[in-house]
Amino acid sequence: MDIPTSPQHTSPQKIIFRATLDIFPLCAAVTPWGILCGSLAIQIGLTALQAQLLSLMVFAGAAQLAATSLLGTGVSYSPIFSSTFVISSRHLLYSAVFQKYIKDLSLPRRLCFAFFLTDEMFALTSAYIEKHKSFNYLYAISTGIVFYLMWNIATFAGIVVGNNITNFDALGLEFAIAATFIAIVIPSIKNSPILISVLTSGITVLVLELFEFSFSLIASTVMGMLAGYFTQLKGLKNES
């Protein structure tokens, strides 16, 4: 089906269809991750309803896995809140990127956008903006909703599996986490600043994790941003 690339002449139905097609590969990649979240929630003692509500209300894969793992060890709520906050802090950067596009929208639409804002939605919406030179709320929210539905379906499958299969985590489905982020990051590497930023972030987080630094994610993000910024700045100076 030929879908026009100009957002000004594209019907809402075609925008939704385009968004669904674009997000589908990432939905497939994250499915094992969702199954793992659901099954682990059951194995640590949560009810099926509680496990499903985690995906319905939290909707954050990495944070859900971290929270589920910590709940399984019987720790207090303080480490759970601090860990999930650090893991989810990257969304502050995502929000800063889109702030200029949604600041004039109504509060309900902004809240809806914030809830569905994930790594996958951020990547696809950013690519859409780069391609069309404009922001499309319907496209962004459609990718988020489709991903939300698939994530919860995967979680439900994990709940069913978790009730019937033991040691499900031994299958190594946690690799889906890395695979999903690789699928998001690799297509965005289109120039030297982005490449330097990705390499710097990756190397930094690996080194900091070896030293068990609590805020390795935040530190590696900042280091990657600075490396990319100064690389781009140096390139502009050379051009001038």
Coordinates of C-alpha atoms in Angstrom, one line a residue:
M1 CA 0.0 0.0 0.0
D2 CA 1.5 3.3 -1.1
I3 CA 1.3 5.9 1.8
P4 CA 2.0 9.5 1.0
T5 CA 5.1 10.9 2.8
S6 CA 3.7 14.4 3.1
P7 CA 1.9 14.9 6.5
Q8 CA -0.2 17.7 5.1
H9 CA -1.9 15.4 2.6
T10 CA -2.2 12.2 4.6
S11 CA -5.5 11.1 6.1
P12 CA -5.7 10.2 9.8
Q13 CA -6.3 6.6 8.9
K14 CA -3.1 6.4 6.8
I15 CA -1.1 8.0 9.6
I16 CA -2.3 5.4 12.0
F17 CA -1.6 2.6 9.6
R18 CA 1.9 4.0 9.0
A19 CA 2.5 4.2 12.7
T20 CA 1.3 0.7 13.2
L21 CA 3.6 -0.6 10.5
D22 CA 6.6 1.3 11.9
I23 CA 6.2 0.1 15.4
F24 CA 5.4 -3.5 14.6
P25 CA 9.1 -4.7 14.3
L26 CA 9.8 -3.2 17.7
C27 CA 6.7 -4.8 19.1
A28 CA 8.0 -8.2 17.9
A29 CA 11.4 -7.5 19.4
V30 CA 10.0 -6.6 22.8
T31 CA 7.6 -9.5 23.0
P32 CA 10.0 -11.9 24.8
W33 CA 10.8 -9.0 27.2
G34 CA 7.1 -8.6 28.1
I35 CA 6.7 -12.4 28.5
L36 CA 9.6 -12.4 30.9
C37 CA 8.1 -9.5 32.9
G38 CA 4.8 -11.3 33.3
S39 CA 6.3 -14.7 34.2
L40 CA 8.8 -13.3 36.7
A41 CA 6.0 -11.4 38.4
I42 CA 4.1 -14.6 38.9
Q43 CA 7.1 -16.5 40.1
I44 CA 7.9 -14.0 42.9
G45 CA 4.4 -14.4 44.2
L46 CA 2.3 -11.7 42.6
T47 CA -1.3 -12.6 41.5
A48 CA -2.2 -12.6 37.9
L49 CA -4.1 -9.3 38.3
Q50 CA -1.2 -7.6 40.1
A51 CA 1.2 -8.8 37.4
Q52 CA -1.0 -7.5 34.6
L53 CA -1.6 -4.2 36.4
L54 CA 2.2 -3.6 36.4
S55 CA 2.1 -3.4 32.7
L56 CA -1.2 -1.6 32.5
M57 CA -0.3 1.1 34.9
V58 CA 3.5 1.3 34.9
F59 CA 4.2 0.5 31.3
A60 CA 8.0 0.6 31.6
G61 CA 9.9 -2.6 30.8
A62 CA 13.2 -2.0 32.4
A63 CA 11.7 -0.4 35.5
Q64 CA 9.2 -3.3 35.8
L65 CA 11.9 -5.9 35.6
A66 CA 14.0 -4.0 38.2
A67 CA 11.1 -3.6 40.5
T68 CA 10.0 -7.2 40.1
S69 CA 13.5 -8.5 40.8
L70 CA 13.8 -6.4 43.9
L71 CA 10.4 -7.4 45.2
G72 CA 11.4 -11.0 44.8
T73 CA 14.4 -10.4 47.2
G74 CA 12.1 -8.9 49.9
V75 CA 13.8 -5.5 50.1
S76 CA 12.0 -2.4 51.3
Y77 CA 10.2 0.0 49.0
S78 CA 12.9 2.7 49.2
P79 CA 15.4 0.8 47.0
I80 CA 12.7 -0.1 44.6
F81 CA 11.6 3.6 44.1
S82 CA 15.2 4.8 43.8
S83 CA 16.2 2.1 41.3
T84 CA 13.1 2.6 39.1
F85 CA 13.6 6.4 39.3
V86 CA 17.2 6.2 38.0
I87 CA 16.3 3.7 35.3
S88 CA 13.4 5.9 34.1
S89 CA 15.3 9.2 34.3
R90 CA 16.1 9.0 30.6
H91 CA 12.5 10.0 30.0
L92 CA 13.2 13.4 31.3
L93 CA 15.5 13.9 28.3
Y94 CA 12.8 12.5 26.0
S95 CA 10.3 15.0 27.4
A96 CA 12.7 17.9 26.9
V97 CA 13.0 17.0 23.2
F98 CA 9.3 17.1 22.6
Q99 CA 8.4 19.9 25.0
K100 CA 8.3 22.5 22.2
Y101 CA 5.9 20.4 20.2
I102 CA 3.4 19.6 22.8
K103 CA 3.5 22.6 25.2
D104 CA 0.5 24.3 23.6
L105 CA -1.7 21.1 23.7
S106 CA -4.4 20.6 26.3
L107 CA -3.4 19.0 29.6
P108 CA -5.2 15.7 28.8
R109 CA -3.4 15.4 25.5
R110 CA -0.1 16.1 27.2
L111 CA -0.7 13.6 29.9
C112 CA -1.7 11.0 27.4
F113 CA 1.5 11.7 25.4
A114 CA 3.6 11.4 28.6
F115 CA 2.1 8.1 29.5
F116 CA 2.7 6.5 26.2
L117 CA 6.2 8.0 25.8
T118 CA 8.7 5.1 25.6
D119 CA 12.1 4.5 24.0
E120 CA 10.4 3.1 21.0
M121 CA 7.9 5.9 20.6
F122 CA 10.7 8.4 21.0
A123 CA 12.8 6.8 18.3
L124 CA 10.0 6.5 15.8
T125 CA 8.6 10.0 16.4
S126 CA 12.1 11.6 16.2
A127 CA 12.6 9.8 12.9
Y128 CA 9.2 11.0 11.7
I129 CA 10.1 14.6 12.6
E130 CA 13.5 14.3 10.8
K131 CA 11.8 12.9 7.7
H132 CA 8.8 15.2 7.4
K133 CA 10.2 18.3 9.2
S134 CA 7.1 18.5 11.3
F135 CA 5.6 16.9 14.4
N136 CA 2.5 14.8 14.1
Y137 CA 0.7 14.1 17.4
L138 CA -1.5 11.4 15.9
Y139 CA 1.5 9.4 14.6
A140 CA 3.3 9.7 17.9
I141 CA 0.4 8.6 20.0
S142 CA -0.6 5.8 17.6
T143 CA 2.9 4.2 17.9
G144 CA 2.6 4.5 21.7
I145 CA -0.9 2.9 21.9
V146 CA -0.1 0.0 19.6
F147 CA 3.1 -0.7 21.5
Y148 CA 1.1 -0.5 24.8
L149 CA -1.4 -3.1 23.6
M150 CA 1.3 -5.5 22.4
W151 CA 3.3 -5.0 25.6
N152 CA 0.2 -6.0 27.7
I153 CA -0.6 -8.9 25.4
A154 CA 3.0 -10.2 25.9
T155 CA 2.7 -9.7 29.7
F156 CA -0.5 -11.7 29.7
A157 CA 1.3 -14.5 27.8
G158 CA 4.1 -14.4 30.4
I159 CA 1.5 -14.7 33.2
V160 CA 0.0 -17.8 31.6
V161 CA 3.5 -19.3 31.1
G162 CA 4.6 -18.3 34.6
N163 CA 1.7 -20.3 36.0
N164 CA 2.7 -23.4 34.1
I165 CA 6.5 -23.4 33.6
T166 CA 9.1 -23.1 36.3
N167 CA 12.6 -21.6 35.8
F168 CA 11.3 -19.7 32.8
D169 CA 14.0 -17.0 33.3
A170 CA 16.6 -19.7 32.5
L171 CA 15.7 -19.4 28.8
G172 CA 17.6 -16.1 28.6
L173 CA 14.8 -14.0 27.3
E174 CA 16.3 -11.0 29.1
F175 CA 18.5 -10.7 25.9
A176 CA 15.4 -9.2 24.4
I177 CA 16.1 -6.0 26.4
A178 CA 19.5 -5.5 24.7
A179 CA 18.1 -6.5 21.3
T180 CA 15.3 -4.0 21.5
F181 CA 17.6 -1.1 22.4
I182 CA 20.1 -2.2 19.6
A183 CA 17.2 -2.1 17.1
I184 CA 16.3 1.4 18.3
V185 CA 19.8 2.9 18.4
I186 CA 21.5 1.5 15.3
P187 CA 19.3 3.1 12.7
S188 CA 19.8 6.5 14.3
I189 CA 23.6 6.4 13.8
K190 CA 23.8 8.6 10.8
N191 CA 26.9 10.9 11.5
S192 CA 30.0 11.1 13.5
P193 CA 28.6 13.0 16.5
I194 CA 25.9 10.4 17.1
L195 CA 28.4 7.5 16.6
I196 CA 30.8 9.1 19.2
S197 CA 27.9 9.7 21.5
V198 CA 26.7 6.0 21.3
L199 CA 30.2 4.6 21.8
T200 CA 31.0 6.9 24.7
S201 CA 27.7 6.1 26.5
G202 CA 28.2 2.4 25.9
I203 CA 31.8 2.3 27.1
T204 CA 31.1 4.5 30.1
V205 CA 28.2 2.5 31.4
L206 CA 30.2 -0.8 31.1
V207 CA 33.1 0.7 33.0
L208 CA 30.9 2.2 35.7
E209 CA 28.9 -1.0 36.1
L210 CA 32.2 -2.9 36.7
F211 CA 32.7 -0.5 39.6
E212 CA 29.0 -0.9 40.7
F213 CA 28.4 2.8 40.4
S214 CA 24.8 3.4 41.4
F215 CA 24.1 6.2 38.8
S216 CA 25.9 4.6 35.8
L217 CA 22.9 5.1 33.5
I218 CA 22.6 8.8 34.2
A219 CA 26.4 9.3 34.1
S220 CA 26.8 7.5 30.8
T221 CA 24.0 9.4 29.3
V222 CA 25.5 12.8 30.2
M223 CA 29.0 11.6 29.0
G224 CA 27.5 10.5 25.7
M225 CA 25.6 13.8 25.2
L226 CA 28.8 15.8 26.0
A227 CA 30.9 13.7 23.6
G228 CA 28.4 14.1 20.8
Y229 CA 28.0 17.8 21.4
F230 CA 31.7 18.6 21.4
T231 CA 32.3 16.3 18.3
Q232 CA 29.6 18.3 16.4
L233 CA 31.0 21.6 17.7
K234 CA 34.4 20.6 16.4
G235 CA 33.0 19.6 13.1
L236 CA 31.2 23.0 12.7
K237 CA 34.4 24.8 13.5
N238 CA 36.3 22.9 10.9
E239 CA 33.7 23.7 8.3
S240 CA 33.8 27.4 9.1

